[in-house]
PDB file of C-alpha atoms and ligand atoms in Angstrom:
ATOM      1  CA  MET A   1      88.866 -35.579 -42.812  1.00 51.00           C
ATOM      2  CA  VAL A   2      90.835 -36.511 -45.914  1.00 51.00           C
ATOM      3  CA  THR A   3      88.348 -37.149 -48.726  1.00 52.00           C
ATOM      4  CA  THR A   4      89.697 -38.978 -51.744  1.00 55.00           C
ATOM      5  CA  PRO A   5      88.198 -40.894 -54.687  1.00 57.00           C
ATOM      6  CA  HIS A   6      86.497 -44.166 -53.764  1.00 63.00           C
ATOM      7  CA  LEU A   7      87.746 -47.558 -54.886  1.00 71.00           C
ATOM      8  CA  ASP A   8      86.066 -50.571 -56.390  1.00 79.00           C
ATOM      9  CA  GLU A   9      85.092 -53.458 -54.089  1.00 73.00           C
ATOM     10  CA  ILE A  10      88.250 -55.570 -54.558  1.00 71.00           C
ATOM     11  CA  ASP A  11      90.633 -52.707 -53.869  1.00 90.00           C
ATOM     12  CA  ARG A  12      88.480 -51.664 -50.956  1.00 91.00           C
ATOM     13  CA  ASP A  13      88.705 -55.132 -49.388  1.00 92.00           C
ATOM     14  CA  ARG A  14      92.469 -55.184 -49.886  1.00 94.00           C
ATOM     15  CA  LEU A  15      92.826 -51.752 -48.344  1.00 95.00           C
ATOM     16  CA  THR A  16      90.620 -52.713 -45.390  1.00 96.00           C
ATOM     17  CA  GLN A  17      92.734 -55.809 -44.802  1.00 96.00           C
ATOM     18  CA  ARG A  18      96.018 -53.872 -44.960  1.00 97.00           C
ATOM     19  CA  ILE A  19      94.674 -51.235 -42.566  1.00 98.00           C
ATOM     20  CA  GLY A  20      93.758 -54.037 -40.138  1.00 97.00           C
ATOM     21  CA  GLU A  21      97.210 -55.615 -40.450  1.00 98.00           C
ATOM     22  CA  LEU A  22      98.835 -52.380 -39.338  1.00 98.00           C
ATOM     23  CA  GLY A  23      97.305 -52.725 -35.853  1.00 98.00           C
ATOM     24  CA  GLU A  24      94.875 -50.556 -33.954  1.00 97.00           C
ATOM     25  CA  TRP A  25      94.759 -46.984 -35.282  1.00 98.00           C
ATOM     26  CA  PHE A  26      94.405 -43.857 -33.132  1.00 97.00           C
ATOM     27  CA  HIS A  27      93.798 -41.597 -36.130  1.00 98.00           C
ATOM     28  CA  ASN A  28      90.577 -42.064 -38.030  1.00 98.00           C
ATOM     29  CA  LEU A  29      91.834 -41.291 -41.535  1.00 98.00           C
ATOM     30  CA  ASP A  30      89.725 -41.568 -44.648  1.00 97.00           C
ATOM     31  CA  LEU A  31      91.788 -43.564 -47.123  1.00 96.00           C
ATOM     32  CA  HIS A  32      89.828 -43.563 -50.357  1.00 94.00           C
ATOM     33  CA  GLY A  33      86.601 -43.984 -48.447  1.00 94.00           C
ATOM     34  CA  VAL A  34      87.907 -46.581 -45.974  1.00 96.00           C
ATOM     35  CA  ARG A  35      88.172 -45.368 -42.368  1.00 97.00           C
ATOM     36  CA  THR A  36      91.121 -46.425 -40.235  1.00 98.00           C
ATOM     37  CA  ALA A  37      89.497 -46.017 -36.772  1.00 97.00           C
ATOM     38  CA  PRO A  38      85.734 -45.870 -37.269  1.00 95.00           C
ATOM     39  CA  ASN A  39      85.002 -46.884 -33.673  1.00 94.00           C
ATOM     40  CA  HIS A  40      87.343 -44.420 -31.920  1.00 93.00           C
ATOM     41  CA  PHE A  41      86.252 -43.699 -28.330  1.00 92.00           C
ATOM     42  CA  LEU A  42      86.553 -39.951 -29.013  1.00 93.00           C
ATOM     43  CA  GLY A  43      84.419 -40.112 -32.160  1.00 94.00           C
ATOM     44  CA  ASP A  44      85.797 -39.057 -35.551  1.00 96.00           C
ATOM     45  CA  PHE A  45      89.217 -38.292 -34.088  1.00 97.00           C
ATOM     46  CA  PRO A  46      91.116 -36.013 -34.593  1.00 97.00           C
ATOM     47  CA  ASN A  47      88.696 -34.482 -37.071  1.00 97.00           C
ATOM     48  CA  VAL A  48      86.509 -33.453 -34.101  1.00 97.00           C
ATOM     49  CA  LYS A  49      89.391 -31.224 -32.986  1.00 97.00           C
ATOM     50  CA  TRP A  50      90.608 -30.184 -36.421  1.00 98.00           C
ATOM     51  CA  LYS A  51      87.246 -28.676 -37.419  1.00 97.00           C
ATOM     52  CA  HIS A  52      87.804 -26.031 -34.693  1.00 97.00           C
ATOM     53  CA  ILE A  53      91.561 -25.577 -35.263  1.00 98.00           C
ATOM     54  CA  GLN A  54      91.696 -25.511 -39.061  1.00 97.00           C
ATOM     55  CA  LYS A  55      90.318 -21.954 -39.335  1.00 97.00           C
ATOM     56  CA  SER A  56      93.357 -20.671 -37.413  1.00 96.00           C
ATOM     57  CA  ILE A  57      95.814 -21.974 -40.011  1.00 97.00           C
ATOM     58  CA  PRO A  58      96.172 -20.468 -43.524  1.00 97.00           C
ATOM     59  CA  GLN A  59      94.406 -22.402 -46.304  1.00 97.00           C
ATOM     60  CA  ASP A  60      97.394 -21.848 -48.559  1.00 98.00           C
ATOM     61  CA  LEU A  61     100.603 -23.188 -47.070  1.00 98.00           C
ATOM     62  CA  SER A  62     102.462 -23.349 -50.369  1.00 97.00           C
ATOM     63  CA  GLY A  63     106.052 -24.282 -49.701  1.00 92.00           C
ATOM     64  CA  ALA A  64     105.797 -24.066 -45.903  1.00 98.00           C
ATOM     65  CA  SER A  65     107.831 -26.545 -43.900  1.00 98.00           C
ATOM     66  CA  VAL A  66     106.089 -28.529 -41.168  1.00 98.00           C
ATOM     67  CA  LEU A  67     107.285 -30.606 -38.238  1.00 98.00           C
ATOM     68  CA  ASP A  68     104.644 -32.878 -36.685  1.00 98.00           C
ATOM     69  CA  ILE A  69     105.853 -34.085 -33.270  1.00 98.00           C
ATOM     70  CA  GLY A  70     104.105 -37.242 -32.048  1.00 98.00           C
ATOM     71  CA  CYS A  71     102.618 -37.523 -35.535  1.00 98.00           C
ATOM     72  CA  ASN A  72     100.866 -40.837 -34.887  1.00 98.00           C
ATOM     73  CA  GLY A  73      99.035 -41.964 -38.077  1.00 98.00           C
ATOM     74  CA  GLY A  74      99.850 -38.635 -39.726  1.00 98.00           C
ATOM     75  CA  PHE A  75      96.503 -36.815 -39.598  1.00 98.00           C
ATOM     76  CA  TYR A  76      97.990 -33.331 -39.127  1.00 98.00           C
ATOM     77  CA  SER A  77     100.834 -33.977 -41.584  1.00 98.00           C
ATOM     78  CA  ILE A  78      98.263 -34.983 -44.196  1.00 98.00           C
ATOM     79  CA  GLN A  79      96.174 -31.878 -43.518  1.00 98.00           C
ATOM     80  CA  MET A  80      99.244 -29.682 -44.012  1.00 98.00           C
ATOM     81  CA  LYS A  81     100.091 -31.423 -47.290  1.00 98.00           C
ATOM     82  CA  LEU A  82      96.509 -30.888 -48.466  1.00 98.00           C
ATOM     83  CA  ARG A  83      97.140 -27.159 -47.972  1.00 98.00           C
ATOM     84  CA  GLY A  84     100.239 -27.269 -50.141  1.00 98.00           C
ATOM     85  CA  ALA A  85     102.988 -27.546 -47.523  1.00 98.00           C
ATOM     86  CA  GLY A  86     106.456 -28.346 -48.855  1.00 98.00           C
ATOM     87  CA  ARG A  87     108.613 -30.458 -46.561  1.00 98.00           C
ATOM     88  CA  VAL A  88     106.533 -32.271 -43.957  1.00 98.00           C
ATOM     89  CA  LEU A  89     108.330 -34.348 -41.339  1.00 98.00           C
ATOM     90  CA  GLY A  90     106.444 -36.476 -38.824  1.00 98.00           C
ATOM     91  CA  ILE A  91     108.271 -37.891 -35.828  1.00 98.00           C
ATOM     92  CA  ASP A  92     107.061 -40.391 -33.255  1.00 98.00           C
ATOM     93  CA  VAL A  93     108.527 -42.975 -30.877  1.00 98.00           C
ATOM     94  CA  ASP A  94     106.092 -45.727 -31.816  1.00 98.00           C
ATOM     95  CA  ASP A  95     106.837 -47.878 -34.889  1.00 98.00           C
ATOM     96  CA  ARG A  96     103.224 -48.974 -35.204  1.00 98.00           C
ATOM     97  CA  TYR A  97     102.055 -45.410 -35.665  1.00 98.00           C
ATOM     98  CA  LEU A  98     104.972 -44.517 -37.940  1.00 98.00           C
ATOM     99  CA  ASN A  99     104.140 -47.471 -40.183  1.00 98.00           C
ATOM    100  CA  GLN A 100     100.499 -46.429 -40.253  1.00 98.00           C
ATOM    101  CA  GLY A 101     101.544 -42.915 -41.227  1.00 98.00           C
ATOM    102  CA  ARG A 102     103.837 -44.198 -43.980  1.00 98.00           C
ATOM    103  CA  PHE A 103     101.062 -46.402 -45.325  1.00 98.00           C
ATOM    104  CA  ALA A 104      98.477 -43.602 -45.228  1.00 98.00           C
ATOM    105  CA  ALA A 105     100.784 -41.150 -47.012  1.00 98.00           C
ATOM    106  CA  ALA A 106     101.699 -43.718 -49.692  1.00 97.00           C
ATOM    107  CA  THR A 107      98.032 -44.628 -50.168  1.00 96.00           C
ATOM    108  CA  LEU A 108      97.139 -40.966 -50.629  1.00 97.00           C
ATOM    109  CA  GLY A 109     100.169 -40.349 -52.850  1.00 97.00           C
ATOM    110  CA  MET A 110     101.660 -37.780 -50.490  1.00 98.00           C
ATOM    111  CA  ASP A 111     105.338 -37.088 -49.933  1.00 98.00           C
ATOM    112  CA  ILE A 112     105.613 -37.026 -46.132  1.00 98.00           C
ATOM    113  CA  GLU A 113     108.753 -38.039 -44.233  1.00 98.00           C
ATOM    114  CA  PHE A 114     108.312 -40.195 -41.145  1.00 98.00           C
ATOM    115  CA  GLU A 115     111.141 -40.696 -38.688  1.00 98.00           C
ATOM    116  CA  LYS A 116     111.469 -42.521 -35.382  1.00 98.00           C
ATOM    117  CA  ARG A 117     112.569 -39.814 -32.996  1.00 98.00           C
ATOM    118  CA  SER A 118     111.624 -38.645 -29.528  1.00 98.00           C
ATOM    119  CA  VAL A 119     110.636 -35.059 -28.827  1.00 98.00           C
ATOM    120  CA  TYR A 120     113.582 -34.992 -26.424  1.00 98.00           C
ATOM    121  CA  ASN A 121     115.874 -35.244 -29.474  1.00 98.00           C
ATOM    122  CA  VAL A 122     114.016 -32.755 -31.608  1.00 98.00           C
ATOM    123  CA  ASP A 123     116.817 -30.208 -31.239  1.00 96.00           C
ATOM    124  CA  GLN A 124     119.069 -32.579 -33.203  1.00 97.00           C
ATOM    125  CA  ILE A 125     116.968 -32.047 -36.335  1.00 98.00           C
ATOM    126  CA  GLU A 126     118.644 -29.455 -38.502  1.00 97.00           C
ATOM    127  CA  GLY A 127     117.036 -26.071 -39.024  1.00 96.00           C
ATOM    128  CA  GLN A 128     113.627 -24.687 -38.154  1.00 97.00           C
ATOM    129  CA  PHE A 129     110.119 -25.307 -39.489  1.00 98.00           C
ATOM    130  CA  ASP A 130     107.476 -22.738 -40.403  1.00 98.00           C
ATOM    131  CA  TYR A 131     104.833 -24.727 -38.551  1.00 98.00           C
ATOM    132  CA  VAL A 132     105.433 -27.095 -35.667  1.00 98.00           C
ATOM    133  CA  PHE A 133     102.598 -29.294 -34.449  1.00 98.00           C
ATOM    134  CA  PHE A 134     103.007 -30.515 -30.874  1.00 98.00           C
ATOM    135  CA  MET A 135      99.633 -32.095 -30.343  1.00 98.00           C
ATOM    136  CA  GLY A 136      98.624 -34.585 -27.689  1.00 98.00           C
ATOM    137  CA  VAL A 137     102.163 -35.342 -26.502  1.00 98.00           C
ATOM    138  CA  PHE A 138     102.864 -32.909 -23.634  1.00 98.00           C
ATOM    139  CA  TYR A 139     100.907 -34.793 -20.951  1.00 98.00           C
ATOM    140  CA  HIS A 140     102.588 -38.064 -21.975  1.00 98.00           C
ATOM    141  CA  LEU A 141     105.984 -36.721 -20.920  1.00 98.00           C
ATOM    142  CA  ARG A 142     107.772 -37.061 -17.601  1.00 98.00           C
ATOM    143  CA  TYR A 143     109.787 -33.953 -18.454  1.00 98.00           C
ATOM    144  CA  PRO A 144     107.287 -31.705 -20.235  1.00 98.00           C
ATOM    145  CA  LEU A 145     109.053 -28.345 -19.880  1.00 97.00           C
ATOM    146  CA  PHE A 146     112.391 -29.831 -20.868  1.00 97.00           C
ATOM    147  CA  ALA A 147     110.688 -30.996 -24.078  1.00 98.00           C
ATOM    148  CA  LEU A 148     108.850 -27.712 -24.676  1.00 97.00           C
ATOM    149  CA  ASP A 149     112.092 -25.746 -24.391  1.00 95.00           C
ATOM    150  CA  LYS A 150     113.569 -27.948 -27.116  1.00 96.00           C
ATOM    151  CA  VAL A 151     110.438 -27.742 -29.286  1.00 97.00           C
ATOM    152  CA  ILE A 152     110.386 -23.951 -29.413  1.00 96.00           C
ATOM    153  CA  LYS A 153     113.869 -23.881 -30.908  1.00 95.00           C
ATOM    154  CA  LYS A 154     112.378 -25.528 -34.004  1.00 97.00           C
ATOM    155  CA  VAL A 155     109.586 -22.979 -34.500  1.00 97.00           C
ATOM    156  CA  GLN A 156     110.127 -20.457 -37.286  1.00 96.00           C
ATOM    157  CA  LYS A 157     106.566 -19.108 -37.493  1.00 97.00           C
ATOM    158  CA  LYS A 158     103.919 -20.928 -35.455  1.00 97.00           C
ATOM    159  CA  LEU A 159     103.569 -23.640 -32.874  1.00 98.00           C
ATOM    160  CA  VAL A 160     100.246 -25.483 -32.801  1.00 98.00           C
ATOM    161  CA  PHE A 161     100.080 -26.951 -29.309  1.00 98.00           C
ATOM    162  CA  GLN A 162      97.512 -29.234 -27.721  1.00 98.00           C
ATOM    163  CA  THR A 163      97.430 -30.792 -24.286  1.00 98.00           C
ATOM    164  CA  MET A 164      94.807 -32.561 -22.246  1.00 98.00           C
ATOM    165  CA  ILE A 165      93.426 -30.109 -19.676  1.00 98.00           C
ATOM    166  CA  ARG A 166      91.943 -31.009 -16.305  1.00 98.00           C
ATOM    167  CA  GLY A 167      90.842 -28.782 -13.440  1.00 98.00           C
ATOM    168  CA  SER A 168      90.053 -25.117 -14.017  1.00 98.00           C
ATOM    169  CA  GLU A 169      89.582 -23.912 -17.594  1.00 98.00           C
ATOM    170  CA  GLU A 170      89.886 -20.266 -16.557  1.00 97.00           C
ATOM    171  CA  ALA A 171      92.743 -18.107 -17.831  1.00 95.00           C
ATOM    172  CA  LYS A 172      94.389 -16.776 -14.661  1.00 88.00           C
ATOM    173  CA  GLN A 173      96.577 -13.680 -14.669  1.00 88.00           C
ATOM    174  CA  VAL A 174      99.313 -14.343 -12.134  1.00 95.00           C
ATOM    175  CA  ASP A 175     101.077 -11.644 -10.112  1.00 96.00           C
ATOM    176  CA  SER A 176     104.753 -10.931 -10.690  1.00 95.00           C
ATOM    177  CA  ASP A 177     105.574 -12.232  -7.210  1.00 97.00           C
ATOM    178  CA  TYR A 178     103.957 -13.657  -4.060  1.00 98.00           C
ATOM    179  CA  ASP A 179     104.964 -13.390  -0.437  1.00 98.00           C
ATOM    180  CA  PHE A 180     106.609 -16.481   1.085  1.00 98.00           C
ATOM    181  CA  TRP A 181     103.733 -16.763   3.617  1.00 98.00           C
ATOM    182  CA  ASN A 182     101.014 -16.478   1.006  1.00 98.00           C
ATOM    183  CA  LYS A 183      99.704 -20.021   1.039  1.00 98.00           C
ATOM    184  CA  GLU A 184      96.169 -19.156  -0.052  1.00 97.00           C
ATOM    185  CA  ILE A 185      97.056 -18.952  -3.739  1.00 97.00           C
ATOM    186  CA  PHE A 186      97.721 -22.674  -3.755  1.00 97.00           C
ATOM    187  CA  SER A 187      94.119 -23.387  -2.769  1.00 97.00           C
ATOM    188  CA  ASP A 188      92.832 -21.309  -5.695  1.00 97.00           C
ATOM    189  CA  PRO A 189      91.688 -23.850  -8.333  1.00 97.00           C
ATOM    190  CA  HIS A 190      92.476 -21.306 -11.078  1.00 97.00           C
ATOM    191  CA  PHE A 191      96.110 -20.882  -9.974  1.00 97.00           C
ATOM    192  CA  PRO A 192      98.442 -22.640 -12.465  1.00 98.00           C
ATOM    193  CA  GLN A 193      98.828 -26.274 -11.521  1.00 97.00           C
ATOM    194  CA  MET A 194      99.710 -29.642 -13.011  1.00 98.00           C
ATOM    195  CA  TYR A 195      98.211 -32.883 -11.778  1.00 98.00           C
ATOM    196  CA  PHE A 196     100.777 -35.637 -11.383  1.00 98.00           C
ATOM    197  CA  ILE A 197      99.549 -39.093 -12.373  1.00 98.00           C
ATOM    198  CA  GLU A 198     101.494 -41.596 -10.315  1.00 98.00           C
ATOM    199  CA  ASN A 199      99.808 -44.681 -11.702  1.00 98.00           C
ATOM    200  CA  SER A 200      97.453 -44.396 -14.625  1.00 98.00           C
ATOM    201  CA  TYR A 201      94.745 -42.111 -15.991  1.00 98.00           C
ATOM    202  CA  ALA A 202      92.229 -43.117 -18.682  1.00 96.00           C
ATOM    203  CA  ASN A 203      93.735 -46.592 -18.575  1.00 96.00           C
ATOM    204  CA  ASP A 204      96.984 -45.107 -19.904  1.00 96.00           C
ATOM    205  CA  PRO A 205     100.112 -45.312 -17.727  1.00 97.00           C
ATOM    206  CA  THR A 206     101.913 -42.933 -20.129  1.00 97.00           C
ATOM    207  CA  ASN A 207      99.887 -39.985 -18.836  1.00 98.00           C
ATOM    208  CA  TRP A 208     102.208 -38.146 -16.408  1.00 98.00           C
ATOM    209  CA  TRP A 209     101.351 -34.455 -15.975  1.00 98.00           C
ATOM    210  CA  ILE A 210      97.987 -32.881 -16.774  1.00 98.00           C
ATOM    211  CA  PRO A 211      97.854 -29.083 -16.472  1.00 98.00           C
ATOM    212  CA  ASN A 212      94.900 -26.811 -15.893  1.00 98.00           C
ATOM    213  CA  ARG A 213      94.431 -24.020 -18.414  1.00 98.00           C
ATOM    214  CA  ALA A 214      96.415 -21.418 -16.461  1.00 98.00           C
ATOM    215  CA  ALA A 215      99.408 -23.749 -16.184  1.00 98.00           C
ATOM    216  CA  ALA A 216      99.312 -24.682 -19.880  1.00 98.00           C
ATOM    217  CA  GLU A 217      99.231 -21.031 -20.916  1.00 98.00           C
ATOM    218  CA  GLY A 218     101.832 -20.001 -18.325  1.00 97.00           C
ATOM    219  CA  MET A 219     104.257 -22.689 -19.493  1.00 97.00           C
ATOM    220  CA  LEU A 220     103.857 -21.670 -23.132  1.00 97.00           C
ATOM    221  CA  ARG A 221     104.585 -18.036 -22.228  1.00 96.00           C
ATOM    222  CA  SER A 222     107.508 -18.903 -19.982  1.00 95.00           C
ATOM    223  CA  SER A 223     109.096 -20.967 -22.765  1.00 95.00           C
ATOM    224  CA  GLY A 224     109.308 -17.846 -24.893  1.00 95.00           C
ATOM    225  CA  LEU A 225     106.035 -18.050 -26.812  1.00 96.00           C
ATOM    226  CA  GLU A 226     103.252 -15.584 -27.377  1.00 97.00           C
ATOM    227  CA  ILE A 227      99.745 -17.043 -27.497  1.00 97.00           C
ATOM    228  CA  ILE A 228      97.962 -15.637 -30.537  1.00 97.00           C
ATOM    229  CA  ASP A 229      94.916 -17.908 -30.738  1.00 98.00           C
ATOM    230  CA  HIS A 230      92.998 -20.462 -28.691  1.00 98.00           C
ATOM    231  CA  PRO A 231      90.709 -22.142 -31.217  1.00 98.00           C
ATOM    232  CA  GLU A 232      89.426 -24.833 -28.853  1.00 97.00           C
ATOM    233  CA  THR A 233      89.720 -25.672 -25.144  1.00 97.00           C
ATOM    234  CA  GLU A 234      92.911 -27.722 -25.412  1.00 98.00           C
ATOM    235  CA  THR A 235      94.688 -26.075 -28.344  1.00 98.00           C
ATOM    236  CA  TRP A 236      96.801 -22.927 -28.603  1.00 98.00           C
ATOM    237  CA  ILE A 237      98.509 -21.289 -31.580  1.00 98.00           C
ATOM    238  CA  CYS A 238     101.714 -19.550 -30.544  1.00 98.00           C
ATOM    239  CA  GLU A 239     104.529 -17.525 -32.047  1.00 97.00           C
ATOM    240  CA  PRO A 240     108.045 -17.185 -30.678  1.00 95.00           C
ATOM    241  CA  LYS A 241     108.349 -13.955 -28.701  1.00 88.00           C
ATOM    242  CA  THR A 242     110.499 -11.409 -30.408  1.00 65.00           C
ATOM    243  CA  ALA A 243     111.555  -9.649 -27.222  1.00 50.00           C
ATOM    244  CA  LEU A 244     113.079 -11.549 -24.351  1.00 48.00           C
ATOM    245  CA  ARG A 245     111.697 -10.981 -20.897  1.00 47.00           C
ATOM    246  CA  ALA A 246     113.219  -8.004 -19.151  1.00 49.00           C
ATOM    247  CA  ASP A 247     114.222 -10.051 -16.092  1.00 53.00           C
ATOM    248  CA  GLY A 248     116.209 -12.428 -18.285  1.00 49.00           C
ATOM    249  CA  LYS A 249     114.409 -15.513 -16.958  1.00 54.00           C
ATOM    250  CA  TYR A 250     113.776 -16.823 -20.452  1.00 52.00           C
ATOM    251  CA  ILE A 251     117.481 -16.639 -21.296  1.00 47.00           C
ATOM    252  CA  LEU A 252     118.478 -18.280 -18.040  1.00 44.00           C
ATOM    253  CA  ASP A 253     116.046 -21.185 -18.492  1.00 50.00           C
ATOM    254  CA  HIS A 254     117.303 -21.812 -21.984  1.00 51.00           C
ATOM    255  CA  GLU A 255     120.927 -21.728 -20.972  1.00 52.00           C
ATOM    256  CA  LEU A 256     120.057 -24.224 -18.261  1.00 50.00           C
ATOM    257  CA  ALA A 257     118.121 -26.456 -20.647  1.00 50.00           C
ATOM    258  CA  GLY A 258     121.154 -26.550 -22.917  1.00 50.00           C
ATOM    259  CA  THR A 259     123.313 -27.975 -20.146  1.00 47.00           C
ATOM    260  CA  LEU A 260     120.924 -30.777 -19.124  1.00 46.00           C
TER     261      LEU A 260
HETATM  262  C1  SAM B   1      97.683 -38.940 -27.878  1.00 56.01           C
HETATM  263  S1  SAM B   1      98.705 -39.318 -29.264  1.00 56.01           S
HETATM  264  C2  SAM B   1      98.555 -37.802 -30.182  1.00 56.01           C
HETATM  265  C3  SAM B   1      98.732 -38.025 -31.639  1.00 56.01           C
HETATM  266  C4  SAM B   1      98.563 -36.787 -32.507  1.00 56.01           C
HETATM  267  N1  SAM B   1      99.648 -35.841 -32.354  1.00 56.01           N
HETATM  268  C5  SAM B   1      97.254 -36.138 -32.242  1.00 56.01           C
HETATM  269  O1  SAM B   1      97.209 -35.083 -31.611  1.00 56.01           O
HETATM  270  O2  SAM B   1      96.230 -36.695 -32.648  1.00 56.01           O
HETATM  271  C6  SAM B   1     100.338 -39.199 -28.579  1.00 56.01           C
HETATM  272  C7  SAM B   1     101.425 -39.520 -29.599  1.00 56.01           C
HETATM  273  O3  SAM B   1     102.667 -39.095 -29.061  1.00 56.01           O
HETATM  274  C8  SAM B   1     103.625 -40.100 -29.280  1.00 56.01           C
HETATM  275  N2  SAM B   1     104.683 -39.921 -28.278  1.00 56.01           N
HETATM  276  C9  SAM B   1     104.674 -40.270 -26.978  1.00 56.01           C
HETATM  277  N3  SAM B   1     105.838 -39.943 -26.386  1.00 56.01           N
HETATM  278  C10 SAM B   1     106.590 -39.334 -27.334  1.00 56.01           C
HETATM  279  C11 SAM B   1     107.899 -38.774 -27.359  1.00 56.01           C
HETATM  280  N4  SAM B   1     108.668 -38.778 -26.276  1.00 56.01           N
HETATM  281  N5  SAM B   1     108.344 -38.250 -28.511  1.00 56.01           N
HETATM  282  C12 SAM B   1     107.590 -38.245 -29.631  1.00 56.01           C
HETATM  283  N6  SAM B   1     106.347 -38.777 -29.679  1.00 56.01           N
HETATM  284  C13 SAM B   1     105.850 -39.313 -28.546  1.00 56.01           C
HETATM  285  C14 SAM B   1     102.833 -41.392 -29.167  1.00 56.01           C
HETATM  286  O4  SAM B   1     103.507 -42.480 -29.752  1.00 56.01           O
HETATM  287  C15 SAM B   1     101.559 -41.008 -29.881  1.00 56.01           C
HETATM  288  O5  SAM B   1     101.633 -41.220 -31.251  1.00 56.01           O
END
């Protein structure tokens, strides 16, 4: 949670009114003592997640560059700025959230850039970022691996990745190959799988693909990442792999992604 000096009553009322005018908030930020989403259905969100994740990220991020994909109201961007990050860029497709983020950053006196941009166009942003946050977006995508392959090109040091998980939460080691007639593996609940949501899940028609843990971890690895930490059930900290896979699959997938 961002804790900042409290305001007098008049300023507080004005701030509360402005927060309300910006629409319903998904991020419960603390703006000088005024909360933006005090009645969030997930509690004090995303602070409930951050309290587990924050230990996995250096306290001192002096000068580090950060890209926050699907930044929403800017919670993670703000946290990175509080740790001294240099350039912080938040992107999102939703103007309501971008405006909330801009307002929150201005209210807290933080220099954070917000830009309307889809993750599918993230490869058009110049250069790489020390830290890339890709939190809570993956399962909202119809083309999740296409997006992930673009996201990893932007990662200089670490990717902080979160997805909703359903089904098995066990980490499954998969074999290097399976026989064509081996159909049993597909009945194993721990085998990597994604659940396709044809209509709606959690009253949200933008939920498309929800992986189990093995699928989430397998996709991260197959996109060229090494998992270095798993601070909470749905979040992984990854680094780009230095060595490409011996069978060249990683290279092939990326060449393919570039042509799509
Ligand atoms: C569940 S919220 C997660 C917000 C925040 N990253 C977090 O973890 O708390 C999903 C966010 O992703 C954004 N989003 C959805 N599709 C996107 C896309 N194609 N590109 C970028 N952002 C997207 C939504 O507008 C929303 O702000």
